[in-house]
PDB file of C-alpha atoms in Angstrom:
ATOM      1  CA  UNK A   1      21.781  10.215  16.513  1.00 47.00           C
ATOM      2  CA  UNK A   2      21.700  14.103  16.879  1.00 53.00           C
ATOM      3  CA  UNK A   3      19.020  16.176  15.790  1.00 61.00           C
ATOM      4  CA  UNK A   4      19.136  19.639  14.950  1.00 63.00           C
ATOM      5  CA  UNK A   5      16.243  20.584  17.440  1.00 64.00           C
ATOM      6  CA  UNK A   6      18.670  19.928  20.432  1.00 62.00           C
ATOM      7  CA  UNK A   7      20.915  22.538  19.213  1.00 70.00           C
ATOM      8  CA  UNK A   8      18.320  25.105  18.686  1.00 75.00           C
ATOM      9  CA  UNK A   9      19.027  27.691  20.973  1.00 76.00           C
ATOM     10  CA  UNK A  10      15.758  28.992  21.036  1.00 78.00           C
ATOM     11  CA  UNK A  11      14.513  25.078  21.490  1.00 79.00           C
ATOM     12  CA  UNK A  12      12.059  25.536  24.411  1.00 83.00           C
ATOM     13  CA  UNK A  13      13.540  24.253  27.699  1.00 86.00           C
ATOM     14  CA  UNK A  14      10.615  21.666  28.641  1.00 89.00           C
ATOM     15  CA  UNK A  15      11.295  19.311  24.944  1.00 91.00           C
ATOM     16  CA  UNK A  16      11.229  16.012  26.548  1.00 94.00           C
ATOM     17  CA  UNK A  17      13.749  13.405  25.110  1.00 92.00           C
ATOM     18  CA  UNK A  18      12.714  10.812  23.638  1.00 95.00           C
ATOM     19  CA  UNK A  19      12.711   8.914  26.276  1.00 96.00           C
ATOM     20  CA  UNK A  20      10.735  11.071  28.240  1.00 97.00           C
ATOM     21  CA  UNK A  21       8.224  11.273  25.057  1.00 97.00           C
ATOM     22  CA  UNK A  22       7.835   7.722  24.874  1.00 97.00           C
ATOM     23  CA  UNK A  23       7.299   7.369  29.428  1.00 97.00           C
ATOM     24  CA  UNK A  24       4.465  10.260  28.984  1.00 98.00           C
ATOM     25  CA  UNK A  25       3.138   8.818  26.553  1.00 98.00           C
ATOM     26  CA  UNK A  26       2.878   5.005  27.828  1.00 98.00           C
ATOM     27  CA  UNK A  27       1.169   6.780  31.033  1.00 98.00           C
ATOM     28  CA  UNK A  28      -1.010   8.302  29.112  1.00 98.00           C
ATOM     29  CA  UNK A  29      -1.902   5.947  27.693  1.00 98.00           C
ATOM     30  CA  UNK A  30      -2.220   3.094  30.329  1.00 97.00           C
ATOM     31  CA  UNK A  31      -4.793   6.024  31.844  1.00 98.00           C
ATOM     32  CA  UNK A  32      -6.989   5.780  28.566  1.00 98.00           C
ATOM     33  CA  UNK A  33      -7.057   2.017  28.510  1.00 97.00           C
ATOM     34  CA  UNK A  34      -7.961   1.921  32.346  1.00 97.00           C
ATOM     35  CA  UNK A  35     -10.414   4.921  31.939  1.00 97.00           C
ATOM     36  CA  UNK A  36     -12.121   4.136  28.763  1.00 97.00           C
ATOM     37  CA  UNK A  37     -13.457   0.803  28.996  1.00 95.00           C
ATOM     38  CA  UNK A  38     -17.154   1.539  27.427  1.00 95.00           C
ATOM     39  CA  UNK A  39     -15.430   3.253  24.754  1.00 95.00           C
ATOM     40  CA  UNK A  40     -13.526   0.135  23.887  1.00 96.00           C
ATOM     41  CA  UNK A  41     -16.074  -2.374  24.658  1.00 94.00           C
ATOM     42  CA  UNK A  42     -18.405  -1.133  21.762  1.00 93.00           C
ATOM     43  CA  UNK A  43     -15.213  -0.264  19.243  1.00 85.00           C
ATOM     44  CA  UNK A  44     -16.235   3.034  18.875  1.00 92.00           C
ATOM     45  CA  UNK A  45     -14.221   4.419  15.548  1.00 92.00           C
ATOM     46  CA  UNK A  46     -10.563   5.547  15.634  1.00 93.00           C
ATOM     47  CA  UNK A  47     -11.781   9.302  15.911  1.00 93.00           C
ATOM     48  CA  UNK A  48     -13.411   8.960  18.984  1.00 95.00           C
ATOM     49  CA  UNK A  49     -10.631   6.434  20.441  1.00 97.00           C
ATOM     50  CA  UNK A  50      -7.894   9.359  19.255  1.00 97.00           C
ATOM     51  CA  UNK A  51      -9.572  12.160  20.457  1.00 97.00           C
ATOM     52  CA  UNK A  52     -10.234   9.881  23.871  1.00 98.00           C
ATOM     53  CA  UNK A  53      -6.467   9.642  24.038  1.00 98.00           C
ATOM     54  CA  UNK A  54      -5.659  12.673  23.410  1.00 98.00           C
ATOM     55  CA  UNK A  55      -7.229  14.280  26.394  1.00 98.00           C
ATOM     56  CA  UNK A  56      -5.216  11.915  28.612  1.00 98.00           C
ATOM     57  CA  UNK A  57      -1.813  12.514  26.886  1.00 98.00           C
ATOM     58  CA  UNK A  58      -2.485  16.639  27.179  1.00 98.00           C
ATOM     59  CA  UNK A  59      -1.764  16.600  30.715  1.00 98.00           C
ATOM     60  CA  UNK A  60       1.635  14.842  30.557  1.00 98.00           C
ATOM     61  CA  UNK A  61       2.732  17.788  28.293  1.00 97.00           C
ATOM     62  CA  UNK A  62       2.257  21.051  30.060  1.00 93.00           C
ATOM     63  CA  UNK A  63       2.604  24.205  27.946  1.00 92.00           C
ATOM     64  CA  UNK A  64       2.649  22.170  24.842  1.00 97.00           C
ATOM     65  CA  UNK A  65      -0.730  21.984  22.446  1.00 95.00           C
ATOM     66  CA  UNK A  66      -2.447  18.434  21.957  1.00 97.00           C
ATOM     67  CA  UNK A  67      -4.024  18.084  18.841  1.00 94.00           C
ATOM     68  CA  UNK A  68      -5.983  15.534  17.026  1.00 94.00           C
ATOM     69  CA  UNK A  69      -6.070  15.761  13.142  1.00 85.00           C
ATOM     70  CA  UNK A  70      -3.956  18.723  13.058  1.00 73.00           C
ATOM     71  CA  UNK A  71      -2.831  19.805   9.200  1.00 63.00           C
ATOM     72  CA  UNK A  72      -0.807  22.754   9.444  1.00 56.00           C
ATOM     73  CA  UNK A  73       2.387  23.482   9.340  1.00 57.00           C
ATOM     74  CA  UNK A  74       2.485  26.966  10.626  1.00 57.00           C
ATOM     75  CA  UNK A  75      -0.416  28.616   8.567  1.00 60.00           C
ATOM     76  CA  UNK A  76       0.060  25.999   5.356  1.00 58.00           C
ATOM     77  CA  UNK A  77      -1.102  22.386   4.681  1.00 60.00           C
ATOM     78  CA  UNK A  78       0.574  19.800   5.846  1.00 56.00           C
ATOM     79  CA  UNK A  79       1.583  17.430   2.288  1.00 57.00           C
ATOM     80  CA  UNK A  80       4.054  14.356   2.321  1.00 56.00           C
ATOM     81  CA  UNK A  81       4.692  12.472  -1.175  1.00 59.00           C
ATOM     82  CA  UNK A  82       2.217  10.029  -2.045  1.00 52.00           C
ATOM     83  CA  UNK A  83       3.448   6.921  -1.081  1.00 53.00           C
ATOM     84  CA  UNK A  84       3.678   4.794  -3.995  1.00 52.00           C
ATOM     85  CA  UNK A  85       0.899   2.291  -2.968  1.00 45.00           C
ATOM     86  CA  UNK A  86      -1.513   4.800  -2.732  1.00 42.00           C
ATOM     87  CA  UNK A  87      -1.177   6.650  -6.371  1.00 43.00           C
ATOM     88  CA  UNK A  88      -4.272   5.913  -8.477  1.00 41.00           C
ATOM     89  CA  UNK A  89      -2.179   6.006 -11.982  1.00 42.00           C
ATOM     90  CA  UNK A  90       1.490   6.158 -12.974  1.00 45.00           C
ATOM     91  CA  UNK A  91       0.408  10.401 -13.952  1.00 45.00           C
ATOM     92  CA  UNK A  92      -0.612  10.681  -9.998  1.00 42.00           C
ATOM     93  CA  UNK A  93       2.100  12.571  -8.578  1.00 47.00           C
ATOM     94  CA  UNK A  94       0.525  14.806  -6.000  1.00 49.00           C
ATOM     95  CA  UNK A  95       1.234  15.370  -2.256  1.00 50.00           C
ATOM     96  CA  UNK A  96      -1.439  13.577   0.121  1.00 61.00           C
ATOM     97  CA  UNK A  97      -2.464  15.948   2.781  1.00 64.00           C
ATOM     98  CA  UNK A  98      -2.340  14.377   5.846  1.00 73.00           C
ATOM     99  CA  UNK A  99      -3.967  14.632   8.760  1.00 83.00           C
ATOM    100  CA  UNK A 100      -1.833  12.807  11.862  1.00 90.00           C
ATOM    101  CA  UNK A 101      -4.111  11.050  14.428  1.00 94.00           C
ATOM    102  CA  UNK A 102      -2.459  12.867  17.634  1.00 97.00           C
ATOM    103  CA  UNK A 103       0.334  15.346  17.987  1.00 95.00           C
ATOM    104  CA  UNK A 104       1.978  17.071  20.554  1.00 97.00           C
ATOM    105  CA  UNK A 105       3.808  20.343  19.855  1.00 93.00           C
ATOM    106  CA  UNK A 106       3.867  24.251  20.060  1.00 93.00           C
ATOM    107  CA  UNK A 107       1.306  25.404  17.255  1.00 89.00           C
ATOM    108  CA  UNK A 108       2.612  28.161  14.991  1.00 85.00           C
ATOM    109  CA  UNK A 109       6.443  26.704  15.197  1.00 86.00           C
ATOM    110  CA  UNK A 110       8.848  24.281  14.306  1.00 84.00           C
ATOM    111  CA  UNK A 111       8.735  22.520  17.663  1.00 90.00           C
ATOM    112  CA  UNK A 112       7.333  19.154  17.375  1.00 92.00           C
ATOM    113  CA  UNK A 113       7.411  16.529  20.006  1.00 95.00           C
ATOM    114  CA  UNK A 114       5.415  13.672  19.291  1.00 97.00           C
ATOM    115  CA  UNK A 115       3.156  12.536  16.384  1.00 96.00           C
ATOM    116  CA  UNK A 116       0.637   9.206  17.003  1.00 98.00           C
ATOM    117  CA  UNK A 117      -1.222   7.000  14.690  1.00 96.00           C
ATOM    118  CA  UNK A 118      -3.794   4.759  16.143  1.00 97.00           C
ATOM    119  CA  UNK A 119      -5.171   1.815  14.708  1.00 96.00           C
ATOM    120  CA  UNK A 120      -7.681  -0.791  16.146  1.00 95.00           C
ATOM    121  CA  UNK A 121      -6.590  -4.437  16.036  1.00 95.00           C
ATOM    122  CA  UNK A 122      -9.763  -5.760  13.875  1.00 91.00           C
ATOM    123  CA  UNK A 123      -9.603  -3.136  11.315  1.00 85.00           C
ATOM    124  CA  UNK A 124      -5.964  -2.691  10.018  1.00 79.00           C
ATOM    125  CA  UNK A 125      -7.317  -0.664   6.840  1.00 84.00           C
ATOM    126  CA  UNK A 126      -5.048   2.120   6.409  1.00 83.00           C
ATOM    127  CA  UNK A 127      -1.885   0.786   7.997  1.00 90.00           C
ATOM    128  CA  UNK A 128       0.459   1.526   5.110  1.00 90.00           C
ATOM    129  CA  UNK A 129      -0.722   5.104   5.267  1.00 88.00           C
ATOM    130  CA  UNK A 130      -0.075   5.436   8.745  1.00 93.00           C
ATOM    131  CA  UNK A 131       3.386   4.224   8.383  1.00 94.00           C
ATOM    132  CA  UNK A 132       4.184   6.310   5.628  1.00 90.00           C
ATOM    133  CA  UNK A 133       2.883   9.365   7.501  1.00 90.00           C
ATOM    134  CA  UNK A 134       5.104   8.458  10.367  1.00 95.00           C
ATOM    135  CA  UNK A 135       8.110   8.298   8.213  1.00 94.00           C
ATOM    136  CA  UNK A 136       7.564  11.189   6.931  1.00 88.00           C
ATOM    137  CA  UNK A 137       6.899  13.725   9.664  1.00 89.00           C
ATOM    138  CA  UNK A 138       9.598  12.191  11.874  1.00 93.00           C
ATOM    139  CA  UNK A 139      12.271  12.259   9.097  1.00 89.00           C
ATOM    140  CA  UNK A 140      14.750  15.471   9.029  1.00 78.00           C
ATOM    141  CA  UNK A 141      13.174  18.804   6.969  1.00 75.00           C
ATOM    142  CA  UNK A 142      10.373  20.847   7.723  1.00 75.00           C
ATOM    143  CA  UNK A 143       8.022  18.861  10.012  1.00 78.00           C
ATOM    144  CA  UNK A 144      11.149  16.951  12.214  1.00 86.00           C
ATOM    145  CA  UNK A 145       8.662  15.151  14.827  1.00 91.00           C
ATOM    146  CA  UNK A 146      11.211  13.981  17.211  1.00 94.00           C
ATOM    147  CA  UNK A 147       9.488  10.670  17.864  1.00 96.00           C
ATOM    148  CA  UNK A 148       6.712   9.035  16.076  1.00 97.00           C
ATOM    149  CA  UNK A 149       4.318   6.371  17.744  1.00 98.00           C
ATOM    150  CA  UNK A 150       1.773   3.693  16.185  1.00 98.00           C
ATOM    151  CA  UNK A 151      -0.304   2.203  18.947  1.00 98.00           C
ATOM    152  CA  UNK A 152      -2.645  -0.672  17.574  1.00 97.00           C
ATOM    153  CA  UNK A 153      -5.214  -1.092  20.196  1.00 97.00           C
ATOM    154  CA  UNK A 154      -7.063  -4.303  20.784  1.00 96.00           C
ATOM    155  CA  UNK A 155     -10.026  -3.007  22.162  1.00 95.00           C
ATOM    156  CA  UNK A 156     -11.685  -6.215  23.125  1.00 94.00           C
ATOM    157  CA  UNK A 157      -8.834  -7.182  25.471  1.00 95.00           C
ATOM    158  CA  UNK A 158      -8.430  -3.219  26.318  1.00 96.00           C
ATOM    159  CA  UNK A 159      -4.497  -3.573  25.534  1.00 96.00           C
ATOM    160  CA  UNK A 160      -1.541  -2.227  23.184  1.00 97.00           C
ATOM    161  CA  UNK A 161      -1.541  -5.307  20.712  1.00 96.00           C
ATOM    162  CA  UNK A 162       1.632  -3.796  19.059  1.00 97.00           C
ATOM    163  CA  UNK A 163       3.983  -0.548  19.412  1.00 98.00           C
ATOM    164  CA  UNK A 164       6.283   1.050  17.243  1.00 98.00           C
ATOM    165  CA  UNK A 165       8.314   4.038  17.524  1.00 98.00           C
ATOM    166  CA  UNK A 166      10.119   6.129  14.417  1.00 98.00           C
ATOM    167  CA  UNK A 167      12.542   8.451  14.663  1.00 96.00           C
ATOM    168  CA  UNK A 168      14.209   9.974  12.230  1.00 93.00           C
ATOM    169  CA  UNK A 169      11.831   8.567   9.368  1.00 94.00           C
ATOM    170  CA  UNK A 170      12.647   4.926  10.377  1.00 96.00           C
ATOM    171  CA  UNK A 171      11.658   2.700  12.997  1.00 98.00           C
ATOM    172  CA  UNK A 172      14.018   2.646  16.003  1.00 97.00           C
ATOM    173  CA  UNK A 173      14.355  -0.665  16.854  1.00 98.00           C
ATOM    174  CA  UNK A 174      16.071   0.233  20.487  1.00 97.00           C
ATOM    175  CA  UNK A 175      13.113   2.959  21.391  1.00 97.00           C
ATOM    176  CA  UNK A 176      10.545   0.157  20.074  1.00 98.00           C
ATOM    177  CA  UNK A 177      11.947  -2.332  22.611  1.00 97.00           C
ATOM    178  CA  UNK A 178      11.856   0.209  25.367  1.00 97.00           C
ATOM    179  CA  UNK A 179       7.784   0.890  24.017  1.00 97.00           C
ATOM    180  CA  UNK A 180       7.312  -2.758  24.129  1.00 96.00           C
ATOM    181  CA  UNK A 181       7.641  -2.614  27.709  1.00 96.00           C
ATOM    182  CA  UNK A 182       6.197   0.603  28.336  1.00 96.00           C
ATOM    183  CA  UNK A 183       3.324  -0.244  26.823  1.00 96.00           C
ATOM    184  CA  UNK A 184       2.847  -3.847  28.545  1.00 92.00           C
ATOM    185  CA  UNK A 185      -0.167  -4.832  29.759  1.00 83.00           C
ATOM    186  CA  UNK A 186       0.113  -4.133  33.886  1.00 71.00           C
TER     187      UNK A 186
END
């Protein structure tokens, strides 16, 4: 699958592929597990685990911003459809402003790398919204993440209890495999 980013001319020279993406980001992330341990032993909330990760993924993506709860798109809210699940009456047609978990990009432009939603095994509240989030800002148009990640975290084991990458608004079921075993308990 081609994306248009990879034949921007202006694209910047350090965009990971996917690939790439998805090795940073299991490092990262195997740091945060190994590192974090009192976080995770008390289940601190997802905003605290996020921003937790987030610190350790920053350094695996040099020159590129690392943001947690991030809702622009260049100086406007970022909206997606509401996903049908979550409209309060058949009149509710509004956008849901979202606010992604993580993201890696270059703030101010049309360069996004990575977007990640986190969820903690014992509270899977809020999954559906996750997923549609990840479909949308990964699908083709004006956000384009080149690869979307949802880590659930068992924090009482201190482990990835599931991984799934999207790509191009749907999950990609060869990337996921490869995340599977990125993301593997050591």
């Amino acid at each position: 699958m081609e994306y248009a980013i990879w034949a921007d001319p202006k694209r910047p020279k350090d965009f990971p592929g996917p690939k790439e993406t998805l090795a940073r980001l299991a490092k990262a992330t195997d740091e945060f597990l190994a590192t974090e341990t009192d976080l995770l032993e008390v289940e601190v909330n997802e905003r605290s685990l996020t921003h937790r990760l987030a610190v350790h993924i920053a350094p695996h993506f040099d020159q590129w911003h690392t943001d947690c709860e991030y809702n622009r798109l260049g100086d406007a809210t970022k909206n997606l459809p509401r996903p049908e699940e979550l409209k309060a009456s058949p009149d509710d047609t509004s956008a849901l402003t979202i606010f992604p978990d993580i993201i890696v990009h270059r703030r101010r432009t049309h360069y996004n790398c990575a977007v990640v939603e986190v969820k903690k095994a014992a509270n899977p509240r809020g999954l559906d919204l996750d997923v549609a989030k990840l479909r949308g800002l990964t699908m083709a148009g004006e956000y384009d993440y080149m690869l979307g990640l949802h880590l659930i975290i068992d924090c009482a084991n201190a482990v990835i209890a599931k991984v799934v990458v999207y790509r191009g608004g749907e999950v990609d079921e060869d990337l996921t495999a490869s995340a599977v075993n990125l993301f593997a308990p050591q």
